[in-house]
Amino acid sequence: IPTDRIDDLAQYNIDRINEKKELVYSLCGGRSFDDIYAEYVKMENINPRADKYPMFAVMIKNLLQSLVEDEKIHSVYENHQLIYELR
């Protein structure tokens, strides 16, 4: 976003993060991290190259943690993995 105003850029970044957060939220109903990751990269049309996996994995995990802190989702341990459920 071309701008000279830092508040415009900050708001743009906040809006983009909230969009990503809503997308991750929509993927949480009874899914594991791996399932959420796979669907996320598919929906965002991302080529999940091995060298990019850590970057996207960390981003998605941070968004999941934010959703947990916002009390929009919670996780349960099932069959040796965390499953993310909507609240």
PDB file of C-alpha atoms in Angstrom:
ATOM      1  CA  ILE A   1       0.000   0.000   0.000  1.00  0.00           C
ATOM      2  CA  PRO A   2       1.684   3.212  -1.067  1.00  0.00           C
ATOM      3  CA  THR A   3       1.337   5.795   1.688  1.00  0.00           C
ATOM      4  CA  ASP A   4       3.283   8.404   3.589  1.00  0.00           C
ATOM      5  CA  ARG A   5       1.233   7.903   6.731  1.00  0.00           C
ATOM      6  CA  ILE A   6       2.309   5.279   9.229  1.00  0.00           C
ATOM      7  CA  ASP A   7      -1.211   4.977  10.661  1.00  0.00           C
ATOM      8  CA  ASP A   8      -2.542   3.976   7.221  1.00  0.00           C
ATOM      9  CA  LEU A   9       0.140   1.326   6.904  1.00  0.00           C
ATOM     10  CA  ALA A  10      -0.484   0.088  10.449  1.00  0.00           C
ATOM     11  CA  GLN A  11      -4.221  -0.208   9.785  1.00  0.00           C
ATOM     12  CA  TYR A  12      -3.554  -2.034   6.525  1.00  0.00           C
ATOM     13  CA  ASN A  13      -1.377  -4.554   8.382  1.00  0.00           C
ATOM     14  CA  ILE A  14      -3.964  -4.989  11.138  1.00  0.00           C
ATOM     15  CA  ASP A  15      -6.678  -5.599   8.543  1.00  0.00           C
ATOM     16  CA  ARG A  16      -4.536  -8.186   6.698  1.00  0.00           C
ATOM     17  CA  ILE A  17      -3.751 -10.035   9.934  1.00  0.00           C
ATOM     18  CA  ASN A  18      -7.429 -10.070  10.876  1.00  0.00           C
ATOM     19  CA  GLU A  19      -8.298 -11.475   7.431  1.00  0.00           C
ATOM     20  CA  LYS A  20      -5.768 -14.289   7.900  1.00  0.00           C
ATOM     21  CA  LYS A  21      -7.043 -14.885  11.425  1.00  0.00           C
ATOM     22  CA  GLU A  22     -10.636 -15.226  10.184  1.00  0.00           C
ATOM     23  CA  LEU A  23      -9.527 -17.672   7.506  1.00  0.00           C
ATOM     24  CA  VAL A  24      -7.696 -19.813  10.063  1.00  0.00           C
ATOM     25  CA  TYR A  25     -10.731 -19.612  12.373  1.00  0.00           C
ATOM     26  CA  SER A  26     -12.943 -20.920   9.574  1.00  0.00           C
ATOM     27  CA  LEU A  27     -10.674 -23.974   9.265  1.00  0.00           C
ATOM     28  CA  CYS A  28     -10.639 -24.956  12.945  1.00  0.00           C
ATOM     29  CA  GLY A  29     -13.778 -27.020  13.432  1.00  0.00           C
ATOM     30  CA  GLY A  30     -12.319 -30.334  14.613  1.00  0.00           C
ATOM     31  CA  ARG A  31      -9.079 -30.238  12.644  1.00  0.00           C
ATOM     32  CA  SER A  32      -5.442 -30.836  13.505  1.00  0.00           C
ATOM     33  CA  PHE A  33      -2.693 -28.325  12.773  1.00  0.00           C
ATOM     34  CA  ASP A  34      -1.566 -30.347   9.748  1.00  0.00           C
ATOM     35  CA  ASP A  35      -5.108 -30.342   8.341  1.00  0.00           C
ATOM     36  CA  ILE A  36      -5.463 -26.602   8.963  1.00  0.00           C
ATOM     37  CA  TYR A  37      -2.078 -25.943   7.347  1.00  0.00           C
ATOM     38  CA  ALA A  38      -2.891 -28.024   4.270  1.00  0.00           C
ATOM     39  CA  GLU A  39      -6.253 -26.335   3.755  1.00  0.00           C
ATOM     40  CA  TYR A  40      -4.795 -22.869   4.379  1.00  0.00           C
ATOM     41  CA  VAL A  41      -2.100 -23.182   1.707  1.00  0.00           C
ATOM     42  CA  LYS A  42      -4.702 -24.605  -0.688  1.00  0.00           C
ATOM     43  CA  MET A  43      -7.153 -21.751  -0.093  1.00  0.00           C
ATOM     44  CA  GLU A  44      -4.449 -19.089  -0.330  1.00  0.00           C
ATOM     45  CA  ASN A  45      -3.011 -20.753  -3.454  1.00  0.00           C
ATOM     46  CA  ILE A  46       0.439 -20.991  -1.857  1.00  0.00           C
ATOM     47  CA  ASN A  47       3.127 -23.266  -3.235  1.00  0.00           C
ATOM     48  CA  PRO A  48       4.176 -24.959   0.031  1.00  0.00           C
ATOM     49  CA  ARG A  49       7.834 -25.477  -0.816  1.00  0.00           C
ATOM     50  CA  ALA A  50       9.831 -27.150   1.924  1.00  0.00           C
ATOM     51  CA  ASP A  51      11.916 -24.025   2.508  1.00  0.00           C
ATOM     52  CA  LYS A  52       8.745 -21.961   3.116  1.00  0.00           C
ATOM     53  CA  TYR A  53       7.036 -24.454   5.452  1.00  0.00           C
ATOM     54  CA  PRO A  54       8.561 -23.014   8.662  1.00  0.00           C
ATOM     55  CA  MET A  55       7.474 -19.470   7.817  1.00  0.00           C
ATOM     56  CA  PHE A  56       3.849 -20.415   7.106  1.00  0.00           C
ATOM     57  CA  ALA A  57       3.727 -22.934   9.957  1.00  0.00           C
ATOM     58  CA  VAL A  58       4.829 -20.315  12.488  1.00  0.00           C
ATOM     59  CA  MET A  59       2.378 -17.767  11.108  1.00  0.00           C
ATOM     60  CA  ILE A  60      -0.541 -20.203  11.340  1.00  0.00           C
ATOM     61  CA  LYS A  61       0.485 -21.330  14.843  1.00  0.00           C
ATOM     62  CA  ASN A  62       0.626 -17.688  15.957  1.00  0.00           C
ATOM     63  CA  LEU A  63      -2.834 -17.067  14.519  1.00  0.00           C
ATOM     64  CA  LEU A  64      -4.141 -20.179  16.293  1.00  0.00           C
ATOM     65  CA  GLN A  65      -2.632 -18.980  19.576  1.00  0.00           C
ATOM     66  CA  SER A  66      -4.250 -15.582  19.109  1.00  0.00           C
ATOM     67  CA  LEU A  67      -7.610 -17.269  18.531  1.00  0.00           C
ATOM     68  CA  VAL A  68      -7.107 -19.315  21.718  1.00  0.00           C
ATOM     69  CA  GLU A  69      -6.285 -16.141  23.664  1.00  0.00           C
ATOM     70  CA  ASP A  70      -9.388 -14.453  22.199  1.00  0.00           C
ATOM     71  CA  GLU A  71     -11.351 -17.508  23.431  1.00  0.00           C
ATOM     72  CA  LYS A  72     -12.699 -18.190  19.944  1.00  0.00           C
ATOM     73  CA  ILE A  73     -11.191 -21.689  19.795  1.00  0.00           C
ATOM     74  CA  HIS A  74      -9.715 -24.261  22.142  1.00  0.00           C
ATOM     75  CA  SER A  75      -7.644 -27.350  21.598  1.00  0.00           C
ATOM     76  CA  VAL A  76      -8.150 -30.905  22.775  1.00  0.00           C
ATOM     77  CA  TYR A  77      -5.649 -33.723  22.689  1.00  0.00           C
ATOM     78  CA  GLU A  78      -6.984 -36.663  20.670  1.00  0.00           C
ATOM     79  CA  ASN A  79      -5.203 -39.598  19.088  1.00  0.00           C
ATOM     80  CA  HIS A  80      -1.760 -38.133  19.825  1.00  0.00           C
ATOM     81  CA  GLN A  81      -2.455 -34.728  18.263  1.00  0.00           C
ATOM     82  CA  LEU A  82      -4.031 -31.388  19.099  1.00  0.00           C
ATOM     83  CA  ILE A  83      -7.438 -30.829  17.560  1.00  0.00           C
ATOM     84  CA  TYR A  84      -8.694 -27.252  17.297  1.00  0.00           C
ATOM     85  CA  GLU A  85     -12.369 -26.784  18.120  1.00  0.00           C
ATOM     86  CA  LEU A  86     -14.585 -23.715  17.861  1.00  0.00           C
ATOM     87  CA  ARG A  87     -15.985 -22.348  21.105  1.00  0.00           C
TER      88      ARG A  87
END
